[in-house]
CSV table of C-alpha atoms and ligand atoms in Angstrom, one decimal:
chain,number,residue,atom,x,y,z
A,11,MET,CA,-81.6,168.7,65.2
A,12,LYS,CA,-78.2,169.1,66.5
A,13,GLN,CA,-79.3,170.4,70.0
A,14,LYS,CA,-81.7,167.4,70.4
A,15,ASN,CA,-79.1,165.1,69.6
A,16,THR,CA,-76.8,166.7,72.2
A,17,ILE,CA,-79.4,166.8,74.8
A,18,LEU,CA,-80.3,163.4,74.2
A,19,LEU,CA,-76.6,162.3,74.3
A,20,PHE,CA,-76.1,164.2,77.6
A,21,GLY,CA,-79.4,163.0,79.1
A,22,THR,CA,-78.5,159.3,78.5
A,23,GLY,CA,-75.0,159.9,79.3
A,24,SER,CA,-75.9,161.1,82.7
A,25,ILE,CA,-78.4,158.3,83.2
A,26,VAL,CA,-75.6,155.7,82.4
A,27,LEU,CA,-73.5,157.5,84.9
A,28,LEU,CA,-76.0,157.5,87.6
A,29,ILE,CA,-76.7,153.9,86.8
A,30,THR,CA,-73.0,153.0,87.1
A,31,ILE,CA,-72.6,154.8,90.3
A,32,GLN,CA,-75.7,153.3,91.8
A,33,VAL,CA,-74.6,149.8,90.9
A,34,TYR,CA,-71.2,150.5,92.3
A,35,LEU,CA,-72.6,151.8,95.7
A,36,VAL,CA,-75.0,148.9,95.8
A,37,LEU,CA,-72.0,146.3,95.0
A,38,SER,CA,-70.0,148.0,97.7
A,39,ILE,CA,-72.8,147.6,100.3
A,40,TRP,CA,-73.3,144.1,99.2
A,41,ASN,CA,-69.8,143.4,99.8
A,42,GLN,CA,-69.9,145.1,103.2
A,43,LYS,CA,-73.0,143.1,104.4
A,44,ASN,CA,-71.6,140.0,102.9
A,45,GLU,CA,-68.3,140.4,105.0
A,46,SER,CA,-70.1,141.8,108.1
A,47,PHE,CA,-72.4,138.5,107.8
A,48,ASP,CA,-69.3,136.3,107.3
A,49,LEU,CA,-67.6,138.1,110.3
A,50,ARG,CA,-70.8,137.6,112.4
A,51,TYR,CA,-70.8,133.9,112.1
A,52,LYS,CA,-67.2,133.6,112.2
A,53,SER,CA,-66.9,135.2,115.5
A,54,LEU,CA,-70.2,133.6,117.0
A,55,SER,CA,-68.5,130.2,116.2
A,56,GLN,CA,-65.2,131.0,117.4
A,57,ASP,CA,-66.6,132.4,120.5
A,58,TYR,CA,-68.4,129.3,121.0
A,59,ILE,CA,-65.6,127.0,120.0
A,60,SER,CA,-63.2,128.8,122.5
A,61,ARG,CA,-65.8,128.1,125.2
A,62,LEU,CA,-66.2,124.4,124.5
A,63,SER,CA,-62.2,123.8,124.5
A,64,ARG,CA,-62.0,125.1,128.0
A,65,PHE,CA,-63.7,122.1,129.1
A,66,ASN,CA,-62.4,119.7,126.2
A,67,SER,CA,-59.9,120.4,123.5
A,68,ASN,CA,-61.6,117.6,121.3
A,69,ALA,CA,-65.0,119.2,121.8
A,70,GLY,CA,-67.3,118.3,118.8
A,71,PHE,CA,-65.2,115.6,117.5
A,72,ASP,CA,-64.7,113.2,120.3
A,73,THR,CA,-66.3,110.3,118.9
A,74,ALA,CA,-64.9,110.8,115.5
A,75,TYR,CA,-61.4,110.9,116.9
A,76,ILE,CA,-61.9,107.8,118.7
A,77,LEU,CA,-63.3,106.1,115.6
A,78,ILE,CA,-60.6,107.3,113.4
A,79,ASN,CA,-57.8,106.3,115.7
A,80,THR,CA,-59.3,102.8,115.8
A,81,TYR,CA,-59.4,102.7,112.1
A,82,ALA,CA,-55.9,104.1,111.8
A,83,GLU,CA,-54.6,101.3,114.0
A,84,GLN,CA,-56.3,98.9,111.9
A,85,VAL,CA,-55.0,100.4,108.7
A,86,MET,CA,-51.4,100.3,109.9
A,87,ARG,CA,-51.5,96.8,111.5
A,88,LYS,CA,-53.4,95.0,108.7
A,89,GLU,CA,-52.3,96.9,105.5
A,90,ILE,CA,-49.1,98.6,106.1
A,91,LEU,CA,-46.9,96.8,108.7
A,92,SER,CA,-48.0,93.5,107.6
A,93,LYS,CA,-46.7,93.8,104.2
A,94,LYS,CA,-42.9,93.8,103.5
A,95,SER,CA,-43.1,96.1,100.4
A,96,PHE,CA,-45.7,98.0,98.2
A,97,ASN,CA,-45.8,99.0,94.8
A,98,GLU,CA,-46.6,102.5,93.8
A,99,THR,CA,-50.1,102.0,92.4
A,100,ASP,CA,-51.2,100.0,95.4
A,101,LEU,CA,-50.0,102.5,98.0
A,102,SER,CA,-51.4,105.5,96.5
A,103,ALA,CA,-54.9,103.4,96.1
A,104,LEU,CA,-54.6,102.8,99.9
A,105,LYS,CA,-53.8,106.3,100.6
A,106,LYS,CA,-56.7,107.5,98.7
A,107,GLN,CA,-58.9,105.1,100.2
A,108,VAL,CA,-57.9,106.1,103.9
A,109,LEU,CA,-58.4,109.8,102.9
A,110,GLU,CA,-61.9,109.1,101.8
A,111,ASP,CA,-62.7,107.0,104.9
A,112,VAL,CA,-61.0,109.4,107.5
A,113,THR,CA,-63.3,112.3,105.8
A,114,LYS,CA,-66.4,110.3,105.7
A,115,ILE,CA,-65.8,109.3,109.5
A,116,LEU,CA,-65.2,112.9,110.5
A,117,VAL,CA,-68.4,114.0,108.6
A,118,LEU,CA,-70.5,111.6,110.1
A,119,GLU,CA,-69.5,111.4,113.7
A,120,GLN,CA,-68.9,115.1,114.5
A,121,ASP,CA,-71.1,116.8,116.7
A,122,LEU,CA,-69.9,120.2,116.1
A,123,SER,CA,-72.7,121.1,113.6
A,124,SER,CA,-75.5,120.6,115.7
A,125,PHE,CA,-73.8,122.2,118.8
A,126,LEU,CA,-73.2,125.5,116.5
A,127,SER,CA,-76.6,125.2,115.3
A,128,ARG,CA,-78.4,125.2,118.6
A,129,TYR,CA,-75.9,128.1,119.8
A,130,PHE,CA,-76.9,130.3,117.0
A,131,ALA,CA,-80.6,129.5,117.5
A,132,SER,CA,-80.1,130.6,121.0
A,133,GLN,CA,-78.4,133.7,120.0
A,134,GLY,CA,-81.4,134.8,117.8
A,135,TYR,CA,-79.5,134.0,114.5
A,136,GLU,CA,-80.1,131.5,111.5
A,137,LYS,CA,-79.6,128.1,112.3
A,138,ASP,CA,-79.5,126.2,109.2
A,139,PHE,CA,-76.4,125.7,107.3
A,140,ASN,CA,-74.2,123.3,105.2
A,141,PHE,CA,-71.0,122.4,106.8
A,142,LYS,CA,-67.8,121.0,105.1
A,143,ILE,CA,-64.7,119.3,106.3
A,144,GLU,CA,-61.5,119.6,104.3
A,145,ILE,CA,-58.4,117.7,105.5
A,146,ASN,CA,-55.3,119.3,104.8
A,147,ASP,CA,-52.7,117.1,106.3
A,148,LEU,CA,-53.3,113.5,107.2
A,149,ARG,CA,-50.4,111.1,108.6
A,150,LEU,CA,-50.9,107.4,110.0
A,151,ILE,CA,-48.3,107.0,112.9
A,152,ASP,CA,-47.0,104.1,115.0
A,153,PHE,CA,-44.2,104.2,117.5
A,154,ASP,CA,-41.4,104.1,114.7
A,155,THR,CA,-43.3,104.2,111.3
A,156,ARG,CA,-44.9,107.3,109.8
A,157,VAL,CA,-47.0,107.1,106.7
A,158,ASP,CA,-47.9,110.4,105.0
A,159,ILE,CA,-51.4,110.0,103.5
A,160,TYR,CA,-52.5,113.3,102.0
A,161,THR,CA,-51.1,116.9,102.1
A,162,ASN,CA,-52.7,119.5,100.3
A,163,PRO,CA,-50.3,121.5,98.5
A,164,ASP,CA,-51.9,124.8,99.1
A,165,PHE,CA,-51.9,124.4,102.8
A,166,MET,CA,-48.4,123.8,102.6
A,167,SER,CA,-48.0,127.0,100.9
A,168,GLY,CA,-49.8,128.6,103.6
A,169,ARG,CA,-53.1,129.4,101.6
A,170,ARG,CA,-54.9,127.4,103.9
A,171,ILE,CA,-58.4,127.0,101.6
A,172,GLY,CA,-58.4,123.6,100.8
A,173,ALA,CA,-58.1,121.3,97.7
A,174,GLY,CA,-59.2,122.1,94.4
A,175,SER,CA,-58.5,124.5,91.3
A,176,ILE,CA,-57.9,128.2,91.4
A,177,LYS,CA,-61.6,128.7,90.0
A,178,ASP,CA,-63.0,126.3,92.8
A,179,ARG,CA,-61.0,128.1,95.4
A,180,SER,CA,-62.1,131.4,94.6
A,181,LYS,CA,-65.7,130.1,94.6
A,182,ILE,CA,-65.0,128.4,97.8
A,183,GLN,CA,-63.7,131.7,99.3
A,184,LYS,CA,-66.7,133.6,98.4
A,185,SER,CA,-69.4,131.4,99.8
A,186,ARG,CA,-68.1,129.8,102.7
A,187,ILE,CA,-66.8,130.7,106.2
A,188,LEU,CA,-64.0,129.2,107.7
A,189,VAL,CA,-64.9,128.5,111.2
A,190,ASN,CA,-61.9,126.7,112.5
A,191,SER,CA,-58.7,124.9,111.9
A,192,TYR,CA,-58.1,121.9,113.8
A,193,TRP,CA,-54.7,120.2,114.7
A,194,THR,CA,-55.1,116.9,116.4
A,195,GLU,CA,-52.8,113.8,117.3
A,196,GLU,CA,-53.6,110.7,118.6
A,197,ASN,CA,-51.8,107.3,119.0
A,198,TYR,CA,-52.3,106.2,115.4
A,199,PHE,CA,-52.8,109.4,113.4
A,200,ARG,CA,-52.1,113.0,113.2
A,201,MET,CA,-54.4,115.5,111.2
A,202,GLN,CA,-55.0,119.2,110.2
A,203,PHE,CA,-58.4,119.9,108.8
A,204,ASP,CA,-60.4,122.8,108.2
A,205,TYR,CA,-64.3,123.2,109.1
A,206,TYR,CA,-66.5,125.5,107.1
A,207,ILE,CA,-70.0,126.6,107.2
A,208,ASP,CA,-72.1,127.9,104.4
A,209,PHE,CA,-75.7,129.3,104.5
A,210,GLN,CA,-78.2,128.5,101.9
A,211,ASP,CA,-80.3,131.5,102.6
A,212,LYS,CA,-77.3,134.1,102.8
A,213,LYS,CA,-78.4,135.7,99.5
A,214,GLN,CA,-82.0,136.1,100.5
A,215,THR,CA,-80.9,137.3,103.9
A,216,LEU,CA,-78.6,139.7,102.5
A,217,LEU,CA,-81.1,141.2,99.8
A,218,LYS,CA,-83.5,141.5,102.7
A,219,GLU,CA,-81.1,143.5,104.7
A,220,MET,CA,-80.3,145.6,101.5
A,221,SER,CA,-83.9,146.0,100.5
A,222,ALA,CA,-84.1,149.6,101.4
A,223,SER,CA,-81.0,150.9,99.9
A,224,LEU,CA,-81.8,148.6,96.6
A,225,PHE,CA,-85.3,150.2,96.7
A,226,LEU,CA,-83.9,153.9,96.8
A,227,SER,CA,-81.4,153.1,94.0
A,228,VAL,CA,-83.8,151.7,91.7
A,229,PHE,CA,-86.5,154.6,92.7
A,230,SER,CA,-83.6,157.3,92.1
A,231,ILE,CA,-82.8,156.0,88.7
A,232,VAL,CA,-86.4,155.5,87.7
A,233,VAL,CA,-87.2,159.2,88.8
A,234,VAL,CA,-84.3,160.6,87.0
A,235,ALA,CA,-85.1,158.8,83.7
A,236,LEU,CA,-88.6,159.9,83.9
A,237,LEU,CA,-87.5,163.7,84.6
A,238,PHE,CA,-85.1,163.5,81.7
A,239,MET,CA,-88.1,161.7,79.4
A,240,ILE,CA,-90.7,164.5,80.4
A,241,THR,CA,-88.2,167.2,80.1
A,242,PHE,CA,-86.8,165.9,76.7
A,243,ARG,CA,-90.4,165.3,75.4
A,244,ASN,CA,-91.6,168.9,76.5
A,245,LEU,CA,-88.4,170.2,74.8
A,246,ILE,CA,-89.4,168.4,71.6
A,247,GLU,CA,-93.0,169.5,71.6
A,248,GLU,CA,-91.8,173.1,72.4
A,249,ARG,CA,-89.4,172.9,69.2
A,250,ARG,CA,-92.2,171.5,67.0
A,251,LEU,CA,-94.7,174.2,68.2
A,252,SER,CA,-91.9,176.9,67.3
A,253,ASN,CA,-91.4,175.5,64.0
A,254,LEU,CA,-95.2,175.4,63.4
A,255,LYS,CA,-95.7,178.7,64.2
A,256,THR,CA,-92.6,180.0,61.9
A,257,ASP,CA,-94.2,178.0,59.3
A,258,PHE,CA,-97.6,179.7,59.9
A,259,ILE,CA,-96.1,183.2,59.9
A,260,ASN,CA,-94.3,182.3,56.7
A,261,ASN,CA,-97.6,181.1,55.3
A,262,MET,CA,-99.8,183.8,56.4
A,263,THR,CA,-97.4,186.5,55.2
A,264,HIS,CA,-97.5,184.6,51.8
A,265,GLU,CA,-101.4,184.5,52.0
A,266,LEU,CA,-101.7,188.2,53.0
A,267,LYS,CA,-99.3,189.5,50.5
A,268,THR,CA,-101.3,187.9,47.3
A,269,PRO,CA,-104.4,189.9,47.6
A,270,LEU,CA,-102.3,193.1,49.1
A,271,SER,CA,-100.2,193.1,45.8
A,272,THR,CA,-103.2,192.5,43.7
A,273,ILE,CA,-104.9,195.6,45.3
A,274,THR,CA,-101.6,197.6,45.1
A,275,VAL,CA,-101.1,196.7,41.4
A,276,ALA,CA,-105.0,197.3,40.8
A,277,GLY,CA,-104.5,200.8,42.6
A,278,LYS,CA,-101.6,202.0,40.3
A,279,THR,CA,-104.0,200.6,37.3
A,280,LEU,CA,-106.6,203.2,38.2
A,281,GLU,CA,-103.9,206.0,38.4
A,282,MET,CA,-103.4,205.1,34.5
A,283,GLU,CA,-104.9,207.8,32.2
A,284,LYS,CA,-106.0,205.1,29.5
A,285,ILE,CA,-108.0,203.1,32.4
A,286,ARG,CA,-109.6,206.1,33.9
A,287,SER,CA,-111.1,207.0,30.6
A,288,ASP,CA,-112.9,203.5,30.1
A,289,PRO,CA,-115.6,203.2,32.9
A,290,GLY,CA,-115.8,199.4,32.1
A,291,LYS,CA,-112.0,198.9,32.9
A,292,ILE,CA,-112.6,201.1,36.1
A,293,MET,CA,-115.5,198.9,37.2
A,294,GLU,CA,-113.5,195.7,36.5
A,295,THR,CA,-110.7,197.0,38.5
A,296,ALA,CA,-113.0,198.4,41.4
A,297,ARG,CA,-114.7,194.7,41.5
A,298,LEU,CA,-111.3,192.9,41.6
A,299,ILE,CA,-110.1,195.4,44.6
A,300,GLY,CA,-113.5,194.7,46.5
A,301,LYS,CA,-112.9,190.8,45.9
A,302,GLN,CA,-109.4,191.0,47.4
A,303,SER,CA,-110.5,193.1,50.1
A,304,ILE,CA,-113.0,190.5,51.0
A,305,HIS,CA,-110.4,187.6,50.9
A,306,LEU,CA,-108.2,189.9,53.1
A,307,ASN,CA,-110.9,190.4,55.6
A,308,GLN,CA,-111.7,186.8,55.5
A,309,LEU,CA,-107.8,185.8,56.3
A,310,ILE,CA,-107.8,188.2,58.9
A,311,ASN,CA,-111.1,187.1,60.5
A,312,LEU,CA,-109.7,183.6,60.3
A,313,ILE,CA,-106.7,184.6,62.6
A,314,LEU,CA,-108.9,186.7,65.0
A,315,GLU,CA,-111.3,183.9,65.3
A,316,ILE,CA,-108.4,181.3,66.0
A,317,SER,CA,-107.0,183.6,68.9
A,318,MET,CA,-110.5,183.6,70.2
A,319,TRP,CA,-111.2,180.1,70.1
A,320,GLU,CA,-107.8,179.6,72.3
A,321,ARG,CA,-109.4,181.9,74.9
A,322,THR,CA,-112.9,180.7,75.1
A,323,GLN,CA,-115.0,177.8,74.1
A,324,PHE,CA,-116.8,178.9,70.9
A,325,GLN,CA,-120.4,179.6,71.1
A,326,LEU,CA,-122.6,177.3,68.8
A,327,ASP,CA,-126.0,178.4,67.4
A,328,LYS,CA,-127.5,175.1,67.1
A,329,LYS,CA,-130.8,174.3,65.5
A,330,GLN,CA,-132.5,171.3,64.3
A,331,VAL,CA,-131.6,170.5,60.6
A,332,GLU,CA,-131.9,167.6,58.1
A,333,VAL,CA,-128.4,166.8,57.7
A,334,ASP,CA,-128.8,164.9,54.2
A,335,GLU,CA,-130.6,168.4,53.0
A,336,LEU,CA,-127.8,170.4,54.4
A,337,ILE,CA,-125.1,168.3,52.9
A,338,LYS,CA,-126.5,168.3,49.7
A,339,ASP,CA,-126.7,172.3,49.6
A,340,ILE,CA,-123.1,172.6,50.7
A,341,VAL,CA,-122.0,170.3,48.0
A,342,GLU,CA,-123.7,172.0,45.3
A,343,SER,CA,-122.8,175.3,46.4
A,344,PHE,CA,-119.3,174.1,46.7
A,345,ILE,CA,-119.4,172.9,43.0
A,346,SER,CA,-120.8,176.0,41.8
A,347,GLY,CA,-118.3,178.2,43.8
A,348,CYS,CA,-115.5,176.2,42.2
A,349,SER,CA,-116.8,176.1,38.9
A,350,ASN,CA,-117.1,172.2,38.6
A,351,CYS,CA,-113.6,171.8,39.9
A,352,ALA,CA,-114.4,168.3,41.0
A,353,LYS,CA,-116.4,165.3,40.0
A,354,ILE,CA,-118.5,164.7,43.2
A,355,THR,CA,-120.8,161.5,43.9
A,356,GLN,CA,-123.1,161.3,46.7
A,357,SER,CA,-124.8,158.8,48.6
A,358,TYR,CA,-127.1,159.4,51.5
A,359,ASP,CA,-128.4,156.4,53.7
A,360,ILE,CA,-130.0,158.5,56.8
A,361,GLU,CA,-133.5,158.9,55.6
A,362,GLY,CA,-134.0,162.8,56.5
A,363,ILE,CA,-132.5,162.3,60.1
A,364,LYS,CA,-132.7,165.6,62.0
A,365,THR,CA,-130.0,166.6,64.5
A,366,ASP,CA,-128.9,169.8,66.5
A,367,LEU,CA,-126.4,171.9,64.4
A,368,ASP,CA,-124.9,175.1,64.2
A,369,VAL,CA,-125.3,175.6,60.3
A,370,VAL,CA,-122.5,178.0,59.6
A,371,TYR,CA,-119.8,175.9,61.6
A,372,PHE,CA,-121.2,172.7,59.9
A,373,THR,CA,-120.8,174.2,56.4
A,374,THR,CA,-117.2,175.3,57.1
A,375,MET,CA,-116.5,171.9,58.3
A,376,VAL,CA,-117.7,170.2,55.3
A,377,ASN,CA,-116.5,172.9,53.1
A,378,ASN,CA,-112.9,172.6,54.2
A,379,LEU,CA,-113.0,168.8,53.7
A,380,LEU,CA,-114.1,169.5,50.0
A,381,THR,CA,-111.5,172.0,49.5
A,382,ASN,CA,-108.7,169.9,50.6
A,383,ALA,CA,-110.1,167.1,48.5
A,384,VAL,CA,-109.4,169.5,45.5
A,385,LYS,CA,-106.4,171.2,46.9
A,386,TYR,CA,-104.3,167.8,47.6
A,387,SER,CA,-105.0,166.2,44.3
A,388,ASP,CA,-102.7,165.6,41.5
A,389,LYS,CA,-105.2,164.4,38.8
A,390,GLU,CA,-108.9,165.2,38.1
A,391,PRO,CA,-110.2,165.3,41.6
A,392,GLU,CA,-112.8,162.6,42.3
A,393,ILE,CA,-114.5,163.2,45.5
A,394,LYS,CA,-117.0,160.6,47.1
A,395,VAL,CA,-119.4,162.0,49.7
A,396,GLU,CA,-121.2,159.3,51.6
A,397,VAL,CA,-123.4,159.8,54.7
A,398,THR,CA,-124.5,156.9,56.8
A,399,LYS,CA,-125.7,156.2,60.4
A,400,ASP,CA,-125.6,154.0,63.1
A,401,LYS,CA,-127.8,153.9,66.4
A,402,ASP,CA,-126.1,156.9,67.8
A,403,PHE,CA,-124.1,158.6,65.2
A,404,VAL,CA,-124.3,160.2,61.7
A,405,TYR,CA,-121.3,159.7,59.6
A,406,ILE,CA,-120.1,161.8,56.9
A,407,LYS,CA,-117.3,160.4,54.7
A,408,VAL,CA,-115.5,162.4,52.2
A,409,ALA,CA,-113.3,160.4,50.2
A,410,ASP,CA,-111.0,161.6,47.6
A,411,ASN,CA,-108.5,160.4,44.8
A,412,GLY,CA,-105.8,162.9,46.2
A,413,ILE,CA,-102.1,162.5,46.9
A,414,GLY,CA,-102.9,161.0,50.3
A,415,ILE,CA,-101.0,161.4,53.5
A,416,ASN,CA,-98.3,159.1,55.2
A,417,ARG,CA,-98.8,157.4,58.5
A,418,ASN,CA,-96.6,159.7,60.6
A,419,ASP,CA,-98.4,163.1,59.1
A,420,GLN,CA,-102.0,161.4,59.6
A,421,LYS,CA,-101.1,161.7,63.7
A,422,HIS,CA,-100.6,165.5,63.3
A,423,ILE,CA,-102.9,166.8,60.6
A,424,PHE,CA,-105.4,167.9,63.1
A,425,ASP,CA,-102.9,169.9,65.0
A,426,LYS,CA,-103.1,173.6,64.7
A,427,PHE,CA,-100.9,174.9,61.9
A,428,TYR,CA,-99.5,171.7,60.9
A,429,ARG,CA,-98.9,171.4,57.2
A,430,VAL,CA,-97.4,168.2,55.5
A,431,SER,CA,-94.1,169.3,54.5
A,432,THR,CA,-93.2,167.2,51.5
A,433,GLY,CA,-91.9,169.9,49.4
A,434,ASN,CA,-95.6,171.2,48.3
A,435,ILE,CA,-95.7,173.7,51.2
A,436,HIS,CA,-95.3,176.4,49.0
A,437,LYS,CA,-96.9,174.9,45.8
A,438,ILE,CA,-100.2,174.4,47.6
A,439,LYS,CA,-101.3,177.5,49.7
A,440,GLY,CA,-102.7,177.0,53.1
A,441,LEU,CA,-102.3,177.9,56.8
A,442,GLY,CA,-102.4,174.6,58.4
A,443,LEU,CA,-106.0,175.5,60.0
A,444,GLY,CA,-108.5,173.7,58.0
A,445,LEU,CA,-108.6,170.6,59.5
A,446,TYR,CA,-107.9,172.0,63.0
A,447,TYR,CA,-111.2,173.8,62.3
A,448,VAL,CA,-112.6,170.4,61.3
A,449,LYS,CA,-111.6,168.7,64.4
A,450,ARG,CA,-112.6,171.6,66.9
A,451,ILE,CA,-116.2,171.9,65.3
A,452,ALA,CA,-116.7,168.1,65.2
A,453,GLU,CA,-115.8,167.8,68.8
A,454,SER,CA,-117.7,171.0,69.9
A,455,HIS,CA,-120.8,169.0,68.5
A,456,GLY,CA,-120.2,166.2,70.6
A,457,GLY,CA,-118.5,164.2,67.5
A,458,ASP,CA,-115.1,163.5,66.0
A,459,VAL,CA,-113.2,163.1,62.8
A,460,THR,CA,-111.1,160.7,61.6
A,461,VAL,CA,-108.7,159.9,58.7
A,462,GLU,CA,-107.6,156.9,56.6
A,463,SER,CA,-105.3,157.4,53.9
A,464,LYS,CA,-102.4,155.8,51.8
A,465,PRO,CA,-100.0,158.0,49.9
A,466,GLY,CA,-100.9,158.1,46.3
A,467,LYS,CA,-104.2,156.2,46.9
A,468,GLY,CA,-106.1,159.0,48.3
A,469,SER,CA,-107.8,160.1,51.6
A,470,ILE,CA,-110.9,159.3,53.6
A,471,PHE,CA,-112.0,161.8,56.1
A,472,THR,CA,-114.9,160.6,58.3
A,473,ILE,CA,-117.1,162.9,60.6
A,474,SER,CA,-119.0,161.5,63.0
A,475,LEU,CA,-121.8,163.2,64.8
A,476,PRO,CA,-124.3,162.1,67.4
A,477,TYR,CA,-128.1,162.4,66.6
B,530,ADP,P1,-103.8,173.6,54.9
B,530,ADP,O1,-104.8,172.8,53.9
B,530,ADP,O2,-104.1,175.0,55.0
B,530,ADP,O3,-102.2,173.2,54.8
B,530,ADP,P2,-105.3,171.7,56.6
B,530,ADP,O4,-105.1,171.9,58.0
B,530,ADP,O5,-106.5,171.7,55.8
B,530,ADP,O6,-104.2,172.9,56.2
B,530,ADP,O7,-104.5,170.4,56.2
B,530,ADP,C1,-103.3,170.0,56.9
B,530,ADP,C2,-102.5,169.3,55.9
B,530,ADP,O8,-102.9,167.9,55.8
B,530,ADP,C3,-102.2,169.8,54.8
B,530,ADP,O9,-101.0,170.8,54.5
B,530,ADP,C4,-102.0,168.5,54.0
B,530,ADP,O10,-100.7,168.3,53.4
B,530,ADP,C5,-102.9,167.5,54.5
B,530,ADP,N1,-104.3,167.1,53.9
B,530,ADP,C6,-105.2,167.7,54.3
B,530,ADP,N2,-106.3,167.3,53.5
B,530,ADP,C7,-105.5,166.4,52.5
B,530,ADP,C8,-106.1,165.7,51.7
B,530,ADP,N3,-107.5,165.5,51.1
B,530,ADP,N4,-105.3,164.9,50.7
B,530,ADP,C9,-104.1,164.9,51.2
B,530,ADP,N5,-103.3,165.5,52.2
B,530,ADP,C10,-104.3,166.3,52.8
């Protein structure tokens, strides 16, 4: 148990470690790809912008600058210079309005986005992107007047990311690519702004690029987990078998010791003067020795047979038999053999159906079920033998009022050497082979055996045989 827990802990630990390493690797690859994606578009756009600037330094924003200049001139004349004084609220409302209007003109009238989009496409790259323009510094100017409209505090402190809270900034930083920062000065305004692009399909593109490494990571995790599960299951199975074998050897020793010690005691008895002079006693002892030797022989044969079964498919000597008659005989000799140890009721609904059976094996099979029904009973045993049929099968039900079997044990009782270990292992003798025999014999006849049971309520074993 302790070893099992250690292996489980070690295995799970290794898998968790492997998953952590894989996640770390995948994340690093993701970051790398992300950076190189941004870098690719940044250098492409800068390359393009520097080419444009060779001909015209306002390239992409000529119309926007002209319109903003006109707008700035109007604001200067009509809103600012014409007024003698401003109260604070009016002024800040005006500044807000100007910032909004200028941003709107920049966004609507710029041509850079369509130029870039065409350029990306011509280079064979993704052409669909969103852009964002963020003004960091805006002033309206005249010959001798200057009105500061807006200054981004981050910009002033050198962080050049744009307005917004720290949280917003980190989001912006992650998803957007800063293509270029522009300084411009015309007659009526001076402005600094940043131009960003942002690809909607960036995630999908990156995922596509990473699909091979993602697949390999997931695959390696699955393979390792599978290997671990298989090894662990084998180990558990091995331990279970080894425990079963140990139990079997203990039970076998116990079983063999009983007739052997009876024979030893009987032998010693025969040496006694008093017994030797009484022919009746000698006969009785001799019979006892004979009976125990037969029992011993049966036990040894059982073991030999089992080992033979393991090596070869056992040979059936089948012949046509009337099933109901055969079962009636078996039940009758069982009752007389155990000197009326149980109350057995029988019902037959198969109207003398004949089927191919090996009588010896079939008898062993039914006998084993009857023996168990008596053995595993904590009260006066009452057994019901019910034989029915359908189109293809004959069903032989052996129901008892015994101690029953819990759900978990029901899964294993047909396994070789398996015995339910609820403390009764030493009280009720057995080798854990009876039901194994039943299963093997039923299967070799093309049938099966099943169990329904509830602890304390009794069990029903059903053998199905084709006819
Ligand atoms: P054995 O009787 O030698 O232990 P079996 O293979 O016949 O081996 O049975 C396996 C186990 O199934 C038994 O140890 C017992 O706990 C349980 N079992 C079998 N038949 C019954 C039954 N009729 N009622 C309750 N338990 C049973």
